[in-house]
mmCIF file of C-alpha atoms in Angstrom:
data_model
loop_
_atom_site.group_PDB
_atom_site.id
_atom_site.type_symbol
_atom_site.label_atom_id
_atom_site.label_comp_id
_atom_site.label_asym_id
_atom_site.label_seq_id
_atom_site.Cartn_x
_atom_site.Cartn_y
_atom_site.Cartn_z
ATOM 1 C CA LYS A 1 107.862 146.075 167.485
ATOM 2 C CA ASN A 2 105.247 147.171 169.883
ATOM 3 C CA GLN A 3 104.212 144.358 172.093
ATOM 4 C CA VAL A 4 101.908 143.657 175.061
ATOM 5 C CA GLU A 5 102.429 140.575 177.024
ATOM 6 C CA GLN A 6 99.908 139.411 179.684
ATOM 7 C CA SER A 7 100.277 136.889 182.295
ATOM 8 C CA PRO A 8 98.996 134.539 183.305
ATOM 9 C CA GLN A 9 97.187 133.140 180.258
ATOM 10 C CA SER A 10 94.398 131.916 182.555
ATOM 11 C CA LEU A 11 93.496 131.884 186.088
ATOM 12 C CA ILE A 12 91.072 130.077 188.326
ATOM 13 C CA ILE A 13 90.093 131.478 191.776
ATOM 14 C CA LEU A 14 87.392 130.969 194.291
ATOM 15 C CA GLU A 15 84.767 133.457 194.822
ATOM 16 C CA GLY A 16 85.758 136.056 197.403
ATOM 17 C CA LYS A 17 89.497 135.798 196.719
ATOM 18 C CA ASN A 18 91.720 138.398 195.420
ATOM 19 C CA CYS A 19 93.837 138.089 192.356
ATOM 20 C CA THR A 20 96.360 140.265 190.245
ATOM 21 C CA LEU A 21 96.898 140.098 186.487
ATOM 22 C CA GLN A 22 100.064 141.370 185.040
ATOM 23 C CA CYS A 23 100.900 143.252 181.817
ATOM 24 C CA ASN A 24 104.307 144.074 180.399
ATOM 25 C CA TYR A 25 104.722 146.307 177.381
ATOM 26 C CA THR A 26 107.234 147.536 174.827
ATOM 27 C CA VAL A 27 105.093 150.156 173.170
ATOM 28 C CA SER A 28 106.890 153.506 172.460
ATOM 29 C CA PRO A 29 106.017 156.302 172.457
ATOM 30 C CA PHE A 30 103.590 155.642 175.382
ATOM 31 C CA SER A 31 100.366 157.602 175.718
ATOM 32 C CA ASN A 32 98.117 155.504 177.852
ATOM 33 C CA LEU A 33 97.461 152.109 179.257
ATOM 34 C CA ARG A 34 93.947 150.780 179.572
ATOM 35 C CA TRP A 35 92.466 147.620 181.069
ATOM 36 C CA TYR A 36 89.281 146.172 179.647
ATOM 37 C CA LYS A 37 87.006 143.359 180.728
ATOM 38 C CA GLN A 38 85.521 141.407 177.918
ATOM 39 C CA ASP A 39 82.707 138.882 178.475
ATOM 40 C CA THR A 40 82.528 136.015 175.837
ATOM 41 C CA GLY A 41 80.850 137.233 172.669
ATOM 42 C CA ARG A 42 80.749 140.841 173.864
ATOM 43 C CA GLY A 43 82.742 143.975 173.199
ATOM 44 C CA PRO A 44 85.450 144.982 175.720
ATOM 45 C CA VAL A 45 84.359 147.336 178.415
ATOM 46 C CA SER A 46 86.694 149.879 179.883
ATOM 47 C CA LEU A 47 87.813 149.415 183.610
ATOM 48 C CA THR A 48 90.770 151.892 183.888
ATOM 49 C CA ILE A 49 92.802 154.268 182.022
ATOM 50 C CA MET A 50 96.211 155.515 183.150
ATOM 51 C CA THR A 51 98.534 158.022 181.464
ATOM 52 C CA PHE A 52 102.223 158.377 181.973
ATOM 53 C CA SER A 53 101.995 160.331 185.127
ATOM 54 C CA GLU A 54 99.541 158.058 187.012
ATOM 55 C CA ASN A 55 100.753 155.207 189.210
ATOM 56 C CA THR A 56 97.435 153.796 190.228
ATOM 57 C CA LYS A 57 93.883 154.147 189.299
ATOM 58 C CA SER A 58 90.811 152.455 191.016
ATOM 59 C CA ASN A 59 87.395 151.541 189.630
ATOM 60 C CA GLY A 60 85.362 149.778 192.439
ATOM 61 C CA ARG A 61 86.951 146.360 193.226
ATOM 62 C CA TYR A 62 89.539 146.857 190.329
ATOM 63 C CA THR A 63 92.758 148.757 191.052
ATOM 64 C CA ALA A 64 95.304 149.040 188.305
ATOM 65 C CA THR A 65 98.938 150.097 188.810
ATOM 66 C CA LEU A 66 101.457 151.466 186.291
ATOM 67 C CA ASP A 67 105.223 151.636 186.284
ATOM 68 C CA ALA A 68 106.243 153.564 183.218
ATOM 69 C CA ASP A 69 109.950 153.063 183.973
ATOM 70 C CA THR A 70 109.759 149.303 183.879
ATOM 71 C CA LYS A 71 106.848 149.232 181.456
ATOM 72 C CA GLN A 72 104.710 147.001 183.704
ATOM 73 C CA SER A 73 101.175 147.196 184.764
ATOM 74 C CA SER A 74 98.880 145.126 187.129
ATOM 75 C CA LEU A 75 95.292 144.812 187.559
ATOM 76 C CA HIS A 76 94.202 143.890 191.143
ATOM 77 C CA ILE A 77 90.689 142.332 191.765
ATOM 78 C CA THR A 78 89.393 142.172 195.374
ATOM 79 C CA ALA A 79 86.701 140.041 196.688
ATOM 80 C CA SER A 80 86.047 138.416 193.401
ATOM 81 C CA GLN A 81 82.522 137.606 192.275
ATOM 82 C CA LEU A 82 81.197 134.908 189.854
ATOM 83 C CA SER A 83 80.472 137.839 187.430
ATOM 84 C CA ASP A 84 84.276 138.756 187.283
ATOM 85 C CA SER A 85 84.682 135.695 185.026
ATOM 86 C CA ALA A 86 85.768 137.098 181.822
ATOM 87 C CA SER A 87 88.724 137.966 179.743
ATOM 88 C CA TYR A 88 90.879 140.899 180.942
ATOM 89 C CA ILE A 89 92.749 142.739 178.330
ATOM 90 C CA CYS A 90 95.716 145.232 178.696
ATOM 91 C CA VAL A 91 95.740 147.707 175.764
ATOM 92 C CA VAL A 92 98.652 150.217 175.273
ATOM 93 C CA SER A 93 98.462 153.200 173.159
ATOM 94 C CA GLY A 94 101.136 155.373 171.637
ATOM 95 C CA THR A 95 99.995 158.708 170.203
ATOM 96 C CA ASN A 96 96.455 157.756 169.151
ATOM 97 C CA ALA A 97 94.145 156.006 171.476
ATOM 98 C CA GLY A 98 92.692 154.047 168.466
ATOM 99 C CA LYS A 99 95.828 152.431 166.994
ATOM 100 C CA SER A 100 96.519 150.546 170.164
ATOM 101 C CA THR A 101 98.323 147.290 170.809
ATOM 102 C CA PHE A 102 96.127 144.721 172.529
ATOM 103 C CA GLY A 103 97.402 142.016 174.835
ATOM 104 C CA ASP A 104 96.119 138.347 174.466
ATOM 105 C CA GLY A 105 94.267 138.815 177.613
ATOM 106 C CA THR A 106 93.983 136.800 180.827
ATOM 107 C CA THR A 107 91.041 134.478 181.138
ATOM 108 C CA LEU A 108 89.698 134.721 184.752
ATOM 109 C CA THR A 109 87.363 132.074 186.093
ATOM 110 C CA VAL A 110 85.825 132.516 189.366
ATOM 111 C CA LYS A 111 84.367 129.474 191.033
ATOM 112 C CA PRO A 112 81.916 129.290 193.851
ATOM 113 C CA GLU B 1 75.754 154.475 180.279
ATOM 114 C CA PRO B 2 75.627 155.452 176.601
ATOM 115 C CA GLU B 3 76.084 152.662 174.208
ATOM 116 C CA VAL B 4 77.572 152.016 170.804
ATOM 117 C CA THR B 5 75.171 149.872 168.772
ATOM 118 C CA GLN B 6 76.114 147.376 166.017
ATOM 119 C CA THR B 7 74.025 145.564 163.609
ATOM 120 C CA PRO B 8 73.655 142.906 162.564
ATOM 121 C CA SER B 9 74.900 140.759 165.535
ATOM 122 C CA HIS B 10 75.571 137.933 163.142
ATOM 123 C CA GLN B 11 76.147 137.979 159.419
ATOM 124 C CA VAL B 12 76.655 134.959 157.222
ATOM 125 C CA THR B 13 77.920 135.554 153.660
ATOM 126 C CA GLN B 14 79.431 133.509 150.765
ATOM 127 C CA MET B 15 82.971 134.136 149.789
ATOM 128 C CA GLY B 16 83.398 136.805 147.278
ATOM 129 C CA GLN B 17 80.113 138.701 148.563
ATOM 130 C CA GLU B 18 80.173 142.223 149.692
ATOM 131 C CA VAL B 19 79.155 142.854 153.331
ATOM 132 C CA ILE B 20 78.333 146.050 155.137
ATOM 133 C CA LEU B 21 78.677 146.213 158.836
ATOM 134 C CA ARG B 22 76.699 148.933 160.637
ATOM 135 C CA CYS B 23 77.554 151.032 163.626
ATOM 136 C CA VAL B 24 75.834 153.752 165.560
ATOM 137 C CA PRO B 25 78.440 155.536 167.661
ATOM 138 C CA ILE B 26 77.469 157.447 170.742
ATOM 139 C CA SER B 27 75.935 160.661 169.655
ATOM 140 C CA ASN B 28 78.395 163.296 170.723
ATOM 141 C CA HIS B 29 81.425 161.310 169.923
ATOM 142 C CA LEU B 30 83.678 162.507 167.200
ATOM 143 C CA TYR B 31 86.262 159.667 166.820
ATOM 144 C CA PHE B 32 85.139 156.305 165.421
ATOM 145 C CA TYR B 33 87.042 152.936 165.051
ATOM 146 C CA TRP B 34 86.747 149.463 163.655
ATOM 147 C CA TYR B 35 88.524 146.475 165.342
ATOM 148 C CA ARG B 36 88.278 142.813 164.557
ATOM 149 C CA GLN B 37 88.961 139.666 166.577
ATOM 150 C CA ILE B 38 89.456 136.349 165.071
ATOM 151 C CA LEU B 39 88.204 133.563 167.198
ATOM 152 C CA GLY B 40 90.684 132.779 169.874
ATOM 153 C CA GLN B 41 93.010 135.652 168.975
ATOM 154 C CA LYS B 42 93.609 139.143 170.201
ATOM 155 C CA VAL B 43 91.643 142.220 169.168
ATOM 156 C CA GLU B 44 93.354 144.015 166.201
ATOM 157 C CA PHE B 45 92.972 147.612 165.178
ATOM 158 C CA LEU B 46 91.710 148.225 161.708
ATOM 159 C CA VAL B 47 90.957 151.836 161.191
ATOM 160 C CA SER B 48 90.212 155.182 162.871
ATOM 161 C CA PHE B 49 88.009 157.820 161.424
ATOM 162 C CA TYR B 50 87.669 161.486 162.363
ATOM 163 C CA ASN B 51 86.218 164.611 160.581
ATOM 164 C CA ASN B 52 84.888 162.428 157.758
ATOM 165 C CA GLU B 53 88.224 160.912 156.816
ATOM 166 C CA ILE B 54 90.420 158.023 157.819
ATOM 167 C CA SER B 55 92.926 159.072 160.383
ATOM 168 C CA GLU B 56 94.910 155.771 160.742
ATOM 169 C CA LYS B 57 94.633 152.324 159.353
ATOM 170 C CA SER B 58 96.421 149.078 159.912
ATOM 171 C CA GLU B 59 98.079 146.786 157.352
ATOM 172 C CA ILE B 60 94.922 144.608 157.665
ATOM 173 C CA PHE B 61 92.817 147.412 156.290
ATOM 174 C CA ASP B 62 93.709 146.843 152.661
ATOM 175 C CA ASP B 63 91.677 147.902 149.372
ATOM 176 C CA GLN B 64 88.910 145.456 150.037
ATOM 177 C CA PHE B 65 87.948 147.467 153.134
ATOM 178 C CA SER B 66 86.298 150.847 153.318
ATOM 179 C CA VAL B 67 84.547 152.960 155.813
ATOM 180 C CA GLU B 68 81.875 155.567 155.575
ATOM 181 C CA ARG B 69 79.856 157.845 157.657
ATOM 182 C CA PRO B 70 76.777 158.396 155.318
ATOM 183 C CA ASP B 71 74.753 160.469 157.667
ATOM 184 C CA GLY B 72 75.058 162.063 161.139
ATOM 185 C CA SER B 73 74.639 158.717 162.977
ATOM 186 C CA ASN B 74 75.851 155.844 161.072
ATOM 187 C CA PHE B 75 79.412 154.487 160.671
ATOM 188 C CA THR B 76 79.773 151.593 158.362
ATOM 189 C CA LEU B 77 82.524 149.114 157.483
ATOM 190 C CA LYS B 78 82.311 147.576 154.014
ATOM 191 C CA ILE B 79 84.165 144.471 152.841
ATOM 192 C CA ARG B 80 83.987 144.363 149.025
ATOM 193 C CA SER B 81 84.780 140.782 148.340
ATOM 194 C CA THR B 82 84.899 138.673 151.428
ATOM 195 C CA LYS B 83 87.433 135.940 151.991
ATOM 196 C CA LEU B 84 87.463 132.967 154.271
ATOM 197 C CA GLU B 85 89.978 134.712 156.571
ATOM 198 C CA ASP B 86 87.591 137.701 157.071
ATOM 199 C CA SER B 87 85.517 135.521 159.278
ATOM 200 C CA ALA B 88 85.798 137.351 162.727
ATOM 201 C CA MET B 89 84.067 139.465 165.301
ATOM 202 C CA TYR B 90 84.065 143.095 164.135
ATOM 203 C CA PHE B 91 83.885 145.758 166.965
ATOM 204 C CA CYS B 92 82.943 149.293 166.432
ATOM 205 C CA ALA B 93 84.144 151.773 169.029
ATOM 206 C CA SER B 94 83.840 155.489 169.532
ATOM 207 C CA ARG B 95 85.284 158.306 171.843
ATOM 208 C CA ARG B 96 84.342 161.844 172.486
ATOM 209 C CA ALA B 97 87.174 163.831 171.645
ATOM 210 C CA PRO B 98 90.424 163.716 169.609
ATOM 211 C CA GLY B 99 93.791 164.508 171.376
ATOM 212 C CA GLN B 100 92.576 163.496 174.835
ATOM 213 C CA HIS B 101 94.589 160.509 175.590
ATOM 214 C CA ASN B 102 92.691 159.584 178.694
ATOM 215 C CA GLU B 103 89.374 159.572 176.962
ATOM 216 C CA LYS B 104 87.275 156.423 177.451
ATOM 217 C CA LEU B 105 86.733 154.347 174.391
ATOM 218 C CA PHE B 106 83.421 152.773 174.184
ATOM 219 C CA PHE B 107 82.951 149.368 172.225
ATOM 220 C CA GLY B 108 79.778 148.037 170.636
ATOM 221 C CA SER B 109 78.815 144.352 171.073
ATOM 222 C CA GLY B 110 80.271 143.387 167.811
ATOM 223 C CA THR B 111 79.085 141.749 164.583
ATOM 224 C CA GLN B 112 80.038 138.190 164.100
ATOM 225 C CA LEU B 113 80.905 137.634 160.526
ATOM 226 C CA SER B 114 80.991 134.102 159.102
ATOM 227 C CA VAL B 115 82.323 133.732 155.535
ATOM 228 C CA LEU B 116 81.425 130.443 153.925
#
């Protein structure tokens, strides 16, 4: 069964600090892995997209890594801001980017 | 940045009633999706739609659900006879091109459906 496991479930950090979120998956075949940021009551917003051949992708203060051999990805946030407080969701797609498997998300809280 | 628009933002209905959730995808997008998120749970795929037909659907998307693109701009999700367990946030999403696995998927802000 295709699964996406994220850790930690929740995380609290101080403003300005860095953090790393983890995603392990068992989706096969593999097409791409996406990280989304979801604010409470809002739709997910795409942060990064990585295909099989990509090891790292950056979007501002967000850097995602992918190890397709071990089926692991991470999302690193540098110099966190209060506005980074949200749920971060890892989504893995097989052959169709729509029928994807979503992780449960990591709830990040950034405190002043 | 272009946006996917969903209306209404909140919908309250009685069990057994029909509801139609509306979405306006980004204008040059060709692939459309519906997802739902039950409170406190993960986002779940419902259906994808391309070239005026369903391309994939999940086991959640049973005979009570249907989708339609009635004109060149709207994409709707209909639930024929709502059940309590249909209460969730429903997200519409779209992307530009089929077959491009690194295409960005754009989500709307969602419609919160409450079935009483």
